[in-house]
Amino acid sequence: MVTGSSRGLGRHYALQLARAGADVIIHDVNDRAAAEFGEAPSGTAVAEEIRALGRRSAFLPADLTDPGQAEKLVCQALEAFGHIDILVNNAGGDIGARTHRPDPNDALEIDPDDIRSVVDRNLLTTMYTCKYGGIHMRERRSGKIINVGSIAGHMPVAEGIIYASAKIAIAHYTRCLAEQLRPYDVNVNCIAPASTYTGRFLATRNVTTQEGLSRLQRVAQPEDMVQILLFLAGPQSDFLTGETIVCWIGK
Protein backbone atom coordinates (compact mmCIF):
# COMPACT_ATOMS: atom_id res chain seq x y z
CA MET A 1 0.00 0.00 0.00
CA VAL A 2 1.37 3.38 -1.06
CA THR A 3 -0.29 6.43 0.47
CA GLY A 4 -0.65 9.53 -1.68
CA SER A 5 -0.07 7.38 -4.75
CA SER A 6 -2.49 8.72 -7.35
CA ARG A 7 0.03 11.42 -8.31
CA GLY A 8 3.58 12.67 -7.86
CA LEU A 9 6.33 10.41 -6.59
CA GLY A 10 3.75 8.13 -4.99
CA ARG A 11 2.34 7.21 -8.38
CA HIS A 12 5.83 6.38 -9.67
CA TYR A 13 6.49 4.28 -6.55
CA ALA A 14 3.24 2.37 -7.04
CA LEU A 15 3.76 1.69 -10.74
CA GLN A 16 7.32 0.47 -10.27
CA LEU A 17 6.35 -1.76 -7.35
CA ALA A 18 3.72 -3.29 -9.62
CA ARG A 19 6.28 -3.82 -12.38
CA ALA A 20 8.48 -5.55 -9.78
CA GLY A 21 5.64 -7.97 -9.00
CA ALA A 22 3.58 -6.35 -6.26
CA ASP A 23 -0.17 -5.96 -6.02
CA VAL A 24 -0.74 -2.34 -4.98
CA ILE A 25 -3.37 -0.38 -3.07
CA ILE A 26 -3.58 3.15 -4.50
CA HIS A 27 -4.58 5.88 -2.06
CA ASP A 28 -5.28 9.59 -2.07
CA VAL A 29 -7.54 11.96 -0.19
CA ASN A 30 -10.16 11.60 -2.95
CA ASP A 31 -10.43 10.18 -6.46
CA ARG A 32 -10.02 13.63 -8.08
CA ALA A 33 -6.68 14.50 -6.47
CA ALA A 34 -4.70 12.82 -9.25
CA ALA A 35 -5.93 15.37 -11.78
CA GLU A 36 -4.93 18.45 -9.74
CA PHE A 37 -1.62 18.83 -11.57
CA GLY A 38 -2.56 16.81 -14.65
CA GLU A 39 -0.68 13.66 -13.65
CA ALA A 40 -3.55 11.17 -14.05
CA PRO A 41 -7.31 11.38 -14.66
CA SER A 42 -8.13 9.89 -11.23
CA GLY A 43 -6.96 7.53 -8.53
CA THR A 44 -9.17 4.86 -10.05
CA ALA A 45 -7.35 5.34 -13.37
CA VAL A 46 -3.99 4.73 -11.67
CA ALA A 47 -5.33 1.48 -10.21
CA GLU A 48 -6.41 0.52 -13.74
CA GLU A 49 -2.85 1.22 -14.96
CA ILE A 50 -1.57 -1.29 -12.43
CA ARG A 51 -4.17 -3.89 -13.38
CA ALA A 52 -3.06 -3.45 -17.01
CA LEU A 53 0.40 -4.59 -15.82
CA GLY A 54 -1.15 -7.85 -14.65
CA ARG A 55 -1.25 -7.03 -10.92
CA ARG A 56 -4.18 -6.60 -8.56
CA SER A 57 -4.99 -3.05 -7.51
CA ALA A 58 -7.71 -0.93 -5.94
CA PHE A 59 -8.13 2.76 -5.20
CA LEU A 60 -9.08 3.62 -1.62
CA PRO A 61 -9.71 7.25 -0.56
CA ALA A 62 -9.00 8.53 2.95
CA ASP A 63 -8.05 11.74 4.73
CA LEU A 64 -5.09 10.46 6.72
CA THR A 65 -5.02 13.50 9.00
CA ASP A 66 -8.03 11.77 10.63
CA PRO A 67 -6.86 8.73 12.64
CA GLY A 68 -10.24 7.07 12.20
CA GLN A 69 -9.92 7.24 8.42
CA ALA A 70 -6.33 5.97 8.62
CA GLU A 71 -7.51 2.94 10.58
CA LYS A 72 -10.36 2.38 8.11
CA LEU A 73 -7.93 2.55 5.17
CA VAL A 74 -5.76 -0.20 6.64
CA CYS A 75 -8.85 -2.32 7.40
CA GLN A 76 -10.16 -1.88 3.85
CA ALA A 77 -6.76 -2.83 2.41
CA LEU A 78 -6.74 -5.98 4.54
CA GLU A 79 -10.27 -6.84 3.46
CA ALA A 80 -9.31 -6.42 -0.20
CA PHE A 81 -5.90 -8.14 -0.18
CA GLY A 82 -5.69 -10.13 3.06
CA HIS A 83 -2.39 -8.69 4.26
CA ILE A 84 0.06 -5.82 3.74
CA ASP A 85 3.68 -6.74 3.02
CA ILE A 86 4.96 -3.26 2.21
CA LEU A 87 3.60 0.04 3.53
CA VAL A 88 4.95 3.20 1.89
CA ASN A 89 3.97 6.36 3.77
CA ASN A 90 4.31 8.83 0.93
CA ALA A 91 1.33 11.14 1.56
CA GLY A 92 2.37 14.67 2.48
CA GLY A 93 3.77 17.85 1.04
CA ASP A 94 4.42 21.47 1.91
CA ILE A 95 0.72 22.26 1.59
CA GLY A 96 -1.10 25.13 3.25
CA ALA A 97 -4.52 25.02 4.85
CA ARG A 98 -6.08 26.87 1.91
CA THR A 99 -3.32 27.07 -0.72
CA HIS A 100 -0.89 24.81 -2.59
CA ARG A 101 1.95 26.14 -0.40
CA PRO A 102 1.96 28.28 2.75
CA ASP A 103 2.56 31.95 1.98
CA PRO A 104 4.46 33.32 3.90
CA ASN A 105 6.35 30.08 4.48
CA ASP A 106 8.94 30.86 7.16
CA ALA A 107 8.90 30.22 10.90
CA LEU A 108 7.64 33.62 12.09
CA GLU A 109 5.14 34.95 9.54
CA ILE A 110 3.47 31.66 8.60
CA ASP A 111 -0.24 31.43 9.40
CA PRO A 112 -0.95 29.13 12.40
CA ASP A 113 -3.47 27.20 10.30
CA ASP A 114 -0.69 26.48 7.81
CA ILE A 115 1.56 25.19 10.63
CA ARG A 116 -1.16 22.74 11.62
CA SER A 117 -1.81 21.77 8.00
CA VAL A 118 1.84 20.98 7.26
CA VAL A 119 2.41 19.02 10.49
CA ASP A 120 -0.86 17.10 10.09
CA ARG A 121 -0.26 16.21 6.43
CA ASN A 122 3.29 15.00 6.95
CA LEU A 123 4.13 13.84 10.46
CA LEU A 124 0.72 12.81 11.78
CA THR A 125 -0.42 11.04 8.61
CA THR A 126 2.76 8.95 8.81
CA MET A 127 2.24 8.18 12.49
CA TYR A 128 -1.40 7.20 12.09
CA THR A 129 -0.81 4.87 9.14
CA CYS A 130 2.25 3.34 10.81
CA LYS A 131 0.21 2.72 13.94
CA TYR A 132 -2.50 0.69 12.24
CA GLY A 133 -0.31 -0.87 9.56
CA GLY A 134 2.35 -1.65 12.16
CA ILE A 135 -0.10 -3.48 14.42
CA HIS A 136 -0.99 -5.74 11.50
CA MET A 137 2.66 -6.39 10.63
CA ARG A 138 3.55 -7.05 14.26
CA GLU A 139 0.84 -9.70 14.44
CA ARG A 140 2.11 -11.32 11.20
CA ARG A 141 5.75 -10.92 12.33
CA SER A 142 6.56 -9.74 8.85
CA GLY A 143 6.56 -6.58 6.77
CA LYS A 144 8.39 -3.52 5.56
CA ILE A 145 7.46 0.06 6.36
CA ILE A 146 9.03 2.81 4.26
CA ASN A 147 8.44 6.36 5.42
CA VAL A 148 9.07 9.29 3.11
CA GLY A 149 10.89 12.29 4.54
CA SER A 150 12.70 15.01 2.58
CA ILE A 151 16.13 16.41 1.96
CA ALA A 152 14.69 19.61 3.50
CA GLY A 153 14.80 17.91 6.92
CA HIS A 154 18.57 17.42 6.71
CA MET A 155 19.74 20.93 5.87
CA PRO A 156 19.02 24.42 7.21
CA VAL A 157 16.31 26.21 5.24
CA ALA A 158 14.77 29.66 5.48
CA GLU A 159 11.75 28.71 3.36
CA GLY A 160 9.49 25.82 4.33
CA ILE A 161 10.77 25.57 7.91
CA ILE A 162 7.68 23.81 9.30
CA TYR A 163 7.77 21.28 6.46
CA ALA A 164 11.48 20.61 7.06
CA SER A 165 10.85 20.17 10.79
CA ALA A 166 8.02 17.71 10.20
CA LYS A 167 10.18 15.69 7.81
CA ILE A 168 13.15 15.40 10.16
CA ALA A 169 10.71 14.29 12.86
CA ILE A 170 9.69 11.45 10.54
CA ALA A 171 13.32 10.32 10.40
CA HIS A 172 13.55 10.00 14.19
CA TYR A 173 10.09 8.44 14.42
CA THR A 174 11.36 5.86 11.91
CA ARG A 175 14.32 5.00 14.15
CA CYS A 176 12.10 4.60 17.20
CA LEU A 177 9.44 2.54 15.43
CA ALA A 178 12.17 0.34 13.96
CA GLU A 179 13.43 -0.40 17.47
CA GLN A 180 9.93 -1.32 18.66
CA LEU A 181 9.23 -3.61 15.69
CA ARG A 182 12.69 -5.18 15.35
CA PRO A 183 11.79 -8.25 17.50
CA TYR A 184 8.89 -8.94 15.11
CA ASP A 185 10.96 -8.97 11.89
CA VAL A 186 9.36 -5.76 10.62
CA ASN A 187 11.79 -3.40 8.87
CA VAL A 188 11.16 0.34 9.20
CA ASN A 189 13.26 2.67 7.07
CA CYS A 190 12.97 6.12 5.55
CA ILE A 191 13.86 7.73 2.24
CA ALA A 192 14.52 11.47 2.18
CA PRO A 193 14.07 12.45 -1.49
CA ALA A 194 15.84 15.34 -3.10
CA SER A 195 13.96 17.93 -5.13
CA THR A 196 12.26 15.83 -7.81
CA TYR A 197 10.34 16.70 -10.95
CA THR A 198 6.64 16.01 -10.33
CA GLY A 199 3.48 17.84 -11.32
CA ARG A 200 3.25 19.67 -8.00
CA PHE A 201 6.96 20.54 -8.03
CA LEU A 202 6.67 22.14 -11.46
CA ALA A 203 3.48 23.98 -10.50
CA THR A 204 4.78 25.40 -7.22
CA ARG A 205 8.50 26.00 -7.78
CA ASN A 206 10.56 28.28 -10.00
CA VAL A 207 12.63 25.77 -11.95
CA THR A 208 15.93 27.05 -13.37
CA THR A 209 17.76 25.46 -16.28
CA GLN A 210 19.56 22.19 -15.57
CA GLU A 211 21.91 22.60 -18.53
CA GLY A 212 25.55 22.01 -17.65
CA LEU A 213 24.83 20.63 -14.16
CA SER A 214 26.43 17.36 -13.11
CA ARG A 215 24.42 14.23 -12.31
CA LEU A 216 24.70 15.01 -8.58
CA GLN A 217 23.72 18.69 -8.92
CA ARG A 218 20.61 18.44 -11.07
CA VAL A 219 17.02 18.19 -9.89
CA ALA A 220 16.16 14.50 -9.57
CA GLN A 221 13.89 12.56 -11.88
CA PRO A 222 11.26 10.27 -10.28
CA GLU A 223 13.23 7.22 -11.45
CA ASP A 224 16.16 8.29 -9.26
CA MET A 225 14.01 8.07 -6.14
CA VAL A 226 12.17 4.94 -7.28
CA GLN A 227 15.38 2.87 -7.36
CA ILE A 228 16.03 3.64 -3.69
CA LEU A 229 12.42 2.81 -2.82
CA LEU A 230 12.71 -0.56 -4.58
CA PHE A 231 15.88 -1.32 -2.60
CA LEU A 232 14.13 -0.64 0.69
CA ALA A 233 11.10 -2.69 -0.38
CA GLY A 234 13.13 -5.67 -1.63
CA PRO A 235 15.19 -8.48 -0.09
CA GLN A 236 18.50 -6.61 -0.44
CA SER A 237 17.51 -4.49 2.59
CA ASP A 238 16.32 -7.36 4.81
CA PHE A 239 18.99 -6.60 7.44
CA LEU A 240 18.52 -2.82 7.32
CA THR A 241 16.19 -1.08 9.75
CA GLY A 242 15.92 2.31 11.42
CA GLU A 243 17.86 4.02 8.65
CA THR A 244 17.16 7.10 6.54
CA ILE A 245 18.65 7.25 3.05
CA VAL A 246 19.26 10.92 2.34
CA CYS A 247 19.32 11.77 -1.36
CA TRP A 248 21.71 14.69 -1.31
CA ILE A 249 21.27 15.75 -4.92
CA GLY A 250 19.70 18.93 -6.18
CA LYS A 251 18.74 21.73 -3.79
C-alpha positions as a printed NumPy array, in Angstrom:
array([[  0.   ,   0.   ,   0.   ],
       [  1.372,   3.376,  -1.058],
       [ -0.286,   6.433,   0.471],
       [ -0.645,   9.534,  -1.68 ],
       [ -0.07 ,   7.383,  -4.751],
       [ -2.495,   8.716,  -7.351],
       [  0.034,  11.425,  -8.307],
       [  3.583,  12.67 ,  -7.861],
       [  6.33 ,  10.409,  -6.59 ],
       [  3.752,   8.132,  -4.988],
       [  2.338,   7.209,  -8.385],
       [  5.826,   6.381,  -9.668],
       [  6.491,   4.278,  -6.554],
       [  3.237,   2.371,  -7.04 ],
       [  3.757,   1.687, -10.744],
       [  7.323,   0.47 , -10.267],
       [  6.352,  -1.76 ,  -7.347],
       [  3.716,  -3.29 ,  -9.62 ],
       [  6.285,  -3.818, -12.379],
       [  8.476,  -5.545,  -9.777],
       [  5.639,  -7.967,  -9.003],
       [  3.576,  -6.351,  -6.256],
       [ -0.168,  -5.958,  -6.017],
       [ -0.737,  -2.336,  -4.984],
       [ -3.366,  -0.383,  -3.071],
       [ -3.583,   3.152,  -4.5  ],
       [ -4.576,   5.882,  -2.059],
       [ -5.282,   9.592,  -2.067],
       [ -7.545,  11.965,  -0.192],
       [-10.158,  11.596,  -2.95 ],
       [-10.432,  10.183,  -6.461],
       [-10.017,  13.631,  -8.076],
       [ -6.676,  14.501,  -6.466],
       [ -4.696,  12.824,  -9.248],
       [ -5.929,  15.37 , -11.782],
       [ -4.932,  18.447,  -9.74 ],
       [ -1.621,  18.834, -11.575],
       [ -2.565,  16.815, -14.645],
       [ -0.675,  13.661, -13.649],
       [ -3.554,  11.169, -14.051],
       [ -7.307,  11.376, -14.656],
       [ -8.132,   9.89 , -11.234],
       [ -6.957,   7.534,  -8.53 ],
       [ -9.172,   4.859, -10.051],
       [ -7.355,   5.336, -13.372],
       [ -3.987,   4.727, -11.673],
       [ -5.327,   1.476, -10.21 ],
       [ -6.41 ,   0.519, -13.737],
       [ -2.848,   1.223, -14.961],
       [ -1.574,  -1.294, -12.431],
       [ -4.168,  -3.888, -13.381],
       [ -3.057,  -3.449, -17.007],
       [  0.397,  -4.586, -15.822],
       [ -1.155,  -7.854, -14.65 ],
       [ -1.253,  -7.025, -10.925],
       [ -4.179,  -6.596,  -8.564],
       [ -4.994,  -3.049,  -7.508],
       [ -7.712,  -0.925,  -5.942],
       [ -8.126,   2.761,  -5.201],
       [ -9.078,   3.618,  -1.616],
       [ -9.708,   7.247,  -0.563],
       [ -8.999,   8.531,   2.95 ],
       [ -8.047,  11.742,   4.727],
       [ -5.086,  10.46 ,   6.721],
       [ -5.017,  13.503,   8.999],
       [ -8.032,  11.767,  10.626],
       [ -6.86 ,   8.73 ,  12.637],
       [-10.244,   7.071,  12.196],
       [ -9.918,   7.243,   8.422],
       [ -6.326,   5.966,   8.621],
       [ -7.513,   2.945,  10.582],
       [-10.362,   2.379,   8.114],
       [ -7.933,   2.552,   5.168],
       [ -5.759,  -0.203,   6.641],
       [ -8.85 ,  -2.318,   7.399],
       [-10.155,  -1.876,   3.849],
       [ -6.76 ,  -2.834,   2.408],
       [ -6.737,  -5.982,   4.539],
       [-10.275,  -6.843,   3.46 ],
       [ -9.309,  -6.416,  -0.198],
       [ -5.901,  -8.141,  -0.182],
       [ -5.692, -10.131,   3.056],
       [ -2.393,  -8.685,   4.259],
       [  0.062,  -5.825,   3.745],
       [  3.678,  -6.741,   3.016],
       [  4.956,  -3.257,   2.206],
       [  3.602,   0.038,   3.527],
       [  4.948,   3.199,   1.888],
       [  3.975,   6.363,   3.768],
       [  4.312,   8.827,   0.927],
       [  1.334,  11.136,   1.557],
       [  2.367,  14.675,   2.475],
       [  3.775,  17.846,   1.04 ],
       [  4.424,  21.474,   1.909],
       [  0.718,  22.256,   1.587],
       [ -1.098,  25.127,   3.253],
       [ -4.517,  25.025,   4.85 ],
       [ -6.081,  26.873,   1.914],
       [ -3.315,  27.071,  -0.716],
       [ -0.887,  24.811,  -2.592],
       [  1.95 ,  26.139,  -0.401],
       [  1.959,  28.281,   2.745],
       [  2.558,  31.946,   1.984],
       [  4.457,  33.324,   3.905],
       [  6.35 ,  30.076,   4.481],
       [  8.938,  30.856,   7.156],
       [  8.899,  30.216,  10.904],
       [  7.64 ,  33.623,  12.086],
       [  5.144,  34.954,   9.539],
       [  3.47 ,  31.664,   8.603],
       [ -0.239,  31.429,   9.405],
       [ -0.947,  29.135,  12.404],
       [ -3.468,  27.201,  10.295],
       [ -0.689,  26.48 ,   7.812],
       [  1.561,  25.188,  10.628],
       [ -1.157,  22.739,  11.621],
       [ -1.806,  21.767,   8.004],
       [  1.844,  20.979,   7.263],
       [  2.41 ,  19.017,  10.49 ],
       [ -0.858,  17.1  ,  10.09 ],
       [ -0.261,  16.215,   6.433],
       [  3.292,  15.003,   6.945],
       [  4.129,  13.838,  10.46 ],
       [  0.719,  12.81 ,  11.777],
       [ -0.419,  11.043,   8.608],
       [  2.756,   8.955,   8.81 ],
       [  2.245,   8.178,  12.494],
       [ -1.405,   7.2  ,  12.089],
       [ -0.815,   4.869,   9.141],
       [  2.252,   3.345,  10.809],
       [  0.21 ,   2.723,  13.942],
       [ -2.496,   0.686,  12.236],
       [ -0.307,  -0.872,   9.563],
       [  2.354,  -1.645,  12.158],
       [ -0.102,  -3.479,  14.42 ],
       [ -0.989,  -5.737,  11.495],
       [  2.664,  -6.39 ,  10.627],
       [  3.552,  -7.051,  14.255],
       [  0.842,  -9.701,  14.437],
       [  2.115, -11.317,  11.202],
       [  5.745, -10.918,  12.332],
       [  6.564,  -9.743,   8.846],
       [  6.561,  -6.583,   6.766],
       [  8.392,  -3.516,   5.565],
       [  7.457,   0.063,   6.364],
       [  9.03 ,   2.808,   4.264],
       [  8.435,   6.358,   5.417],
       [  9.074,   9.29 ,   3.109],
       [ 10.89 ,  12.288,   4.54 ],
       [ 12.697,  15.006,   2.582],
       [ 16.134,  16.412,   1.964],
       [ 14.694,  19.605,   3.504],
       [ 14.8  ,  17.914,   6.918],
       [ 18.571,  17.418,   6.706],
       [ 19.74 ,  20.927,   5.866],
       [ 19.016,  24.419,   7.21 ],
       [ 16.307,  26.209,   5.244],
       [ 14.773,  29.661,   5.483],
       [ 11.748,  28.713,   3.359],
       [  9.491,  25.815,   4.33 ],
       [ 10.772,  25.569,   7.907],
       [  7.682,  23.811,   9.296],
       [  7.771,  21.276,   6.459],
       [ 11.479,  20.609,   7.058],
       [ 10.852,  20.172,  10.786],
       [  8.019,  17.707,  10.2  ],
       [ 10.182,  15.693,   7.809],
       [ 13.149,  15.399,  10.163],
       [ 10.711,  14.291,  12.865],
       [  9.689,  11.453,  10.538],
       [ 13.323,  10.319,  10.401],
       [ 13.553,   9.997,  14.19 ],
       [ 10.092,   8.441,  14.425],
       [ 11.357,   5.861,  11.914],
       [ 14.319,   5.003,  14.146],
       [ 12.101,   4.603,  17.202],
       [  9.44 ,   2.539,  15.433],
       [ 12.166,   0.336,  13.962],
       [ 13.43 ,  -0.4  ,  17.473],
       [  9.93 ,  -1.319,  18.656],
       [  9.229,  -3.613,  15.693],
       [ 12.687,  -5.184,  15.354],
       [ 11.788,  -8.249,  17.496],
       [  8.885,  -8.937,  15.112],
       [ 10.959,  -8.969,  11.89 ],
       [  9.362,  -5.758,  10.616],
       [ 11.794,  -3.398,   8.875],
       [ 11.155,   0.339,   9.197],
       [ 13.257,   2.674,   7.066],
       [ 12.969,   6.123,   5.546],
       [ 13.859,   7.728,   2.239],
       [ 14.516,  11.473,   2.177],
       [ 14.071,  12.449,  -1.487],
       [ 15.842,  15.337,  -3.104],
       [ 13.956,  17.927,  -5.13 ],
       [ 12.259,  15.832,  -7.808],
       [ 10.336,  16.702, -10.95 ],
       [  6.642,  16.006, -10.325],
       [  3.478,  17.844, -11.317],
       [  3.247,  19.672,  -8.003],
       [  6.963,  20.537,  -8.03 ],
       [  6.67 ,  22.141, -11.459],
       [  3.485,  23.983, -10.501],
       [  4.777,  25.404,  -7.216],
       [  8.505,  26.   ,  -7.779],
       [ 10.565,  28.277, -10.004],
       [ 12.629,  25.771, -11.953],
       [ 15.925,  27.048, -13.373],
       [ 17.756,  25.461, -16.278],
       [ 19.565,  22.192, -15.57 ],
       [ 21.911,  22.597, -18.528],
       [ 25.553,  22.014, -17.646],
       [ 24.831,  20.627, -14.158],
       [ 26.43 ,  17.359, -13.109],
       [ 24.417,  14.23 , -12.311],
       [ 24.703,  15.014,  -8.582],
       [ 23.715,  18.687,  -8.916],
       [ 20.609,  18.441, -11.075],
       [ 17.021,  18.186,  -9.885],
       [ 16.163,  14.501,  -9.572],
       [ 13.894,  12.556, -11.877],
       [ 11.264,  10.272, -10.28 ],
       [ 13.233,   7.218, -11.445],
       [ 16.161,   8.29 ,  -9.255],
       [ 14.013,   8.07 ,  -6.138],
       [ 12.168,   4.938,  -7.283],
       [ 15.376,   2.873,  -7.365],
       [ 16.026,   3.637,  -3.692],
       [ 12.425,   2.814,  -2.817],
       [ 12.709,  -0.556,  -4.582],
       [ 15.884,  -1.317,  -2.604],
       [ 14.131,  -0.645,   0.69 ],
       [ 11.099,  -2.689,  -0.377],
       [ 13.127,  -5.67 ,  -1.627],
       [ 15.189,  -8.478,  -0.089],
       [ 18.498,  -6.61 ,  -0.437],
       [ 17.508,  -4.487,   2.586],
       [ 16.32 ,  -7.363,   4.805],
       [ 18.992,  -6.602,   7.437],
       [ 18.522,  -2.815,   7.323],
       [ 16.185,  -1.082,   9.752],
       [ 15.924,   2.307,  11.418],
       [ 17.863,   4.024,   8.646],
       [ 17.163,   7.101,   6.537],
       [ 18.655,   7.248,   3.052],
       [ 19.256,  10.923,   2.342],
       [ 19.319,  11.768,  -1.361],
       [ 21.706,  14.692,  -1.308],
       [ 21.275,  15.753,  -4.919],
       [ 19.696,  18.934,  -6.176],
       [ 18.744,  21.735,  -3.787]])
